[in-house]
């Protein structure tokens, strides 16, 4: 599952996981990527739990619906906001997934919990008054610059579905994110084995630096690593040197470290019925 202002295009990721024996499926959530319709507000929902419907439909198509009696492990993988969504989904649906992989999940606000607690009441007030009010664009486009082959990166993708500075922000959506992060901070207490992949460093700056090609420029990775411990009883956090925000879009040698971490961790997940 992709993150904010994103969709699935990482064919290499699918090939690596299929080489491990997985049947790989990607989900473009409602109002994203291949699911985005011309009349829709890109990416907008006012409750991240809304995506339970999208996930249920995807699982049914995959043969993992409520009535399924399959013998394959289900291991969802989510990036950034997608990781936040899947963490809460897993807590609401215990026993559905054998394990969970979170790639730089947006579990905590960039300004840490104190910043979130300060801003959340203002954002929620704005959401009640006008949930679709326009908010200032805060993405300077540095992340796109590090990965797009139209700039200094190597990846090719549809810039309509993944715009340079992200989708427009609205208070209704941001309030939903804060609500989800608040739930994480209180502790989910899940038993689902969870692997969290993160860069070893953040570089959150209003000015461009070449070092941004080797750091997470979207999240405070130290705050996320700490918050990941609130997910449950079985959480493994792997910090990957020189990784960017989407670890799977880092340079090849860095990606290989992530694939190795997934391979090692996946061997610890028991088969169904064992």
XYZ file of C-alpha atoms in Angstrom:
274
model
C 0.000 0.000 0.000
C 1.383 3.347 -1.139
C 1.699 6.576 0.801
C 0.308 10.106 0.444
C 0.315 11.564 -3.086
C 1.477 8.224 -4.434
C 0.528 5.015 -6.228
C 2.184 1.693 -7.033
C 4.897 1.730 -9.704
C 7.802 -0.127 -8.052
C 7.990 -3.200 -10.315
C 11.351 -4.209 -8.821
C 9.769 -4.543 -5.362
C 7.121 -6.887 -6.756
C 9.757 -8.997 -8.499
C 11.895 -9.325 -5.365
C 8.964 -10.396 -3.210
C 7.722 -12.839 -5.815
C 11.227 -14.336 -5.857
C 10.669 -15.090 -2.161
C 7.553 -17.068 -3.101
C 4.984 -14.336 -2.512
C 1.990 -13.683 -4.704
C 2.352 -9.934 -4.931
C -0.625 -7.566 -5.168
C -0.634 -3.760 -5.105
C -3.585 -1.594 -4.069
C -4.143 1.953 -5.319
C -6.543 3.287 -2.689
C -9.634 5.308 -3.577
C -8.762 8.743 -4.979
C -5.189 7.640 -5.728
C -3.405 6.468 -8.849
C -5.430 4.142 -11.058
C -8.428 4.588 -8.743
C -8.488 8.405 -8.998
C -11.491 9.732 -10.924
C -11.610 13.196 -12.550
C -14.271 14.605 -10.200
C -12.571 13.470 -6.976
C -10.465 15.395 -4.458
C -7.132 13.526 -4.682
C -6.340 11.469 -1.606
C -9.036 13.018 0.572
C -10.831 11.135 3.357
C -11.827 12.373 6.812
C -11.254 9.023 8.543
C -8.423 6.620 7.712
C -10.707 3.773 8.791
C -12.584 4.371 5.533
C -9.845 2.393 3.825
C -10.966 -0.778 5.604
C -13.486 -1.087 2.747
C -10.749 -0.856 0.103
C -8.597 -3.392 1.924
C -11.518 -5.799 2.363
C -12.296 -5.622 -1.350
C -8.641 -6.222 -2.222
C -8.365 -9.183 0.145
C -11.496 -10.724 -1.366
C -10.005 -10.411 -4.847
C -6.774 -11.991 -3.568
C -8.545 -14.966 -2.005
C -8.039 -13.734 1.561
C -11.615 -12.680 2.239
C -13.536 -13.414 5.431
C -14.648 -16.858 4.190
C -11.234 -17.859 2.823
C -9.625 -21.070 4.015
C -6.255 -20.516 2.396
C -2.926 -21.880 3.525
C -0.770 -18.912 2.562
C 0.477 -16.251 4.928
C -0.887 -12.753 4.401
C 1.786 -10.084 4.964
C 0.622 -6.550 4.088
C 3.285 -3.954 3.297
C 2.602 -0.240 3.627
C 4.654 2.875 2.994
C 4.367 6.179 4.918
C 0.656 7.031 5.289
C -0.071 3.549 3.961
C 1.936 2.165 6.867
C -0.108 4.229 9.316
C -3.319 2.939 7.721
C -2.195 -0.699 7.822
C -1.013 -0.507 11.433
C -4.479 0.576 12.579
C -6.209 -1.850 10.211
C -4.174 -4.728 11.650
C -5.185 -3.760 15.186
C -8.854 -3.723 14.166
C -8.555 -7.099 12.411
C -6.427 -9.278 14.698
C -5.379 -12.598 13.252
C -5.998 -11.595 9.633
C -2.347 -10.926 8.804
C 0.511 -13.266 9.698
C 2.889 -10.313 9.749
C 3.170 -6.674 8.784
C 5.918 -4.739 6.974
C 5.964 -0.962 7.400
C 8.255 1.024 5.101
C 8.921 4.432 6.709
C 5.437 4.529 8.264
C 4.085 7.961 9.225
C 3.446 6.944 12.826
C 4.325 10.325 14.341
C 4.226 13.966 13.316
C 7.494 15.474 12.085
C 7.536 17.921 15.007
C 7.134 14.960 17.430
C 4.215 14.254 19.723
C 4.393 17.663 21.400
C 4.008 19.405 18.047
C 1.091 17.169 17.106
C -0.651 17.754 20.431
C -0.239 21.517 20.002
C -1.499 21.662 16.412
C -4.194 18.994 16.521
C -6.892 21.123 18.268
C -6.421 23.917 15.704
C -6.572 21.478 12.788
C -9.653 19.740 14.189
C -11.385 23.096 14.644
C -10.636 23.922 11.019
C -11.876 20.493 9.956
C -15.214 21.065 11.676
C -15.652 24.485 10.077
C -14.479 23.661 6.563
C -12.878 20.223 6.103
C -11.966 20.917 2.470
C -10.467 24.367 3.019
C -7.175 24.819 1.148
C -4.009 24.668 3.238
C -0.567 26.041 2.364
C 1.704 23.760 0.341
C 4.574 22.725 2.589
C 6.338 20.263 0.271
C 9.225 22.053 -1.506
C 9.623 19.182 -3.967
C 12.979 18.012 -2.609
C 11.862 14.385 -2.247
C 10.706 14.302 -5.860
C 14.043 15.789 -6.867
C 15.920 12.921 -5.239
C 13.978 10.115 -6.960
C 12.484 11.330 -10.266
C 14.426 10.703 -13.463
C 13.115 14.089 -14.541
C 15.430 15.607 -11.924
C 18.360 13.934 -10.172
C 16.799 10.533 -9.477
C 16.323 7.383 -11.539
C 12.630 6.463 -11.217
C 9.996 6.987 -13.910
C 6.336 7.389 -12.974
C 3.112 9.264 -13.803
C 3.473 12.772 -12.364
C -0.300 13.299 -12.461
C -0.679 10.489 -9.930
C 2.480 11.460 -8.051
C 2.846 15.259 -8.375
C 6.087 17.058 -7.645
C 4.817 18.783 -4.487
C 2.098 16.372 -3.510
C -1.668 16.663 -3.490
C -3.345 19.749 -1.994
C -3.759 19.510 1.787
C -7.082 19.923 3.611
C -7.782 20.160 7.375
C -10.272 17.276 7.281
C -7.582 14.912 6.010
C -4.865 16.164 8.360
C -7.212 15.828 11.332
C -7.766 12.198 10.327
C -4.006 11.631 10.275
C -3.595 13.226 13.707
C -6.400 11.040 15.083
C -4.638 7.949 13.742
C -1.263 9.000 15.151
C -2.888 9.711 18.495
C -4.288 6.164 18.519
C -0.800 4.792 17.818
C 0.674 6.879 20.662
C -1.786 5.331 23.118
C -0.547 1.870 22.129
C -2.178 -0.706 19.856
C -0.992 -3.746 21.823
C -1.166 -6.033 18.792
C 0.554 -9.414 18.632
C 1.154 -9.324 14.867
C 4.893 -9.597 14.110
C 5.865 -6.268 12.559
C 8.963 -5.195 10.639
C 9.601 -1.432 10.460
C 12.126 -0.221 7.866
C 13.520 3.291 8.327
C 16.379 5.411 7.116
C 19.172 5.936 9.606
C 18.743 9.711 9.373
C 16.352 12.542 8.536
C 17.154 15.782 6.770
C 14.230 18.158 7.235
C 15.384 21.468 5.816
C 13.858 24.321 3.791
C 17.009 24.411 1.636
C 18.191 21.841 -0.877
C 21.252 19.757 -0.059
C 22.849 16.914 -2.010
C 22.754 14.927 1.237
C 18.972 14.677 0.805
C 19.572 11.885 -1.702
C 20.701 9.740 1.252
C 18.199 10.657 3.974
C 14.486 10.762 4.767
C 13.320 14.275 3.887
C 9.685 13.635 4.866
C 9.716 12.101 8.365
C 11.498 12.481 11.673
C 12.823 8.922 11.620
C 13.983 8.970 15.248
C 10.474 9.923 16.401
C 8.968 7.205 14.198
C 11.424 4.579 15.499
C 10.408 5.437 19.066
C 6.703 5.452 18.230
C 6.980 2.078 16.480
C 7.427 0.504 19.907
C 3.800 1.447 20.614
C 2.531 -0.862 17.871
C 2.601 -4.109 19.806
C 4.548 -6.899 21.427
C 6.602 -8.089 18.447
C 8.176 -5.152 16.594
C 11.517 -5.210 14.778
C 12.939 -1.830 13.735
C 15.674 -1.882 11.077
C 17.507 1.370 10.354
C 19.067 1.451 6.879
C 22.013 3.718 6.175
C 21.577 6.160 3.245
C 17.921 5.225 2.681
C 15.441 7.818 1.407
C 11.859 8.211 2.625
C 10.584 5.300 0.544
C 13.344 2.865 1.402
C 12.532 0.883 -1.763
C 13.355 3.913 -3.917
C 16.858 4.318 -2.493
C 19.972 3.584 -4.542
C 20.450 -0.127 -5.455
C 22.926 -1.071 -2.722
C 20.633 0.460 -0.090
C 17.584 -1.320 -1.478
C 19.453 -4.613 -1.235
C 19.916 -4.063 2.507
C 16.139 -3.622 2.797
C 15.416 -6.770 0.779
C 17.857 -8.698 2.963
C 16.067 -7.462 6.098
C 12.727 -8.602 4.663
C 14.098 -12.022 3.723
C 15.530 -12.601 7.192
C 12.429 -11.370 8.987
C 9.999 -13.313 6.780
C 11.634 -16.603 7.812
C 10.495 -15.963 11.379
C 6.794 -15.783 10.447
C 5.103 -19.138 11.052
C 3.094 -20.859 8.350
C -0.699 -21.055 8.834
C -1.670 -23.839 11.193
C 1.751 -24.061 12.849
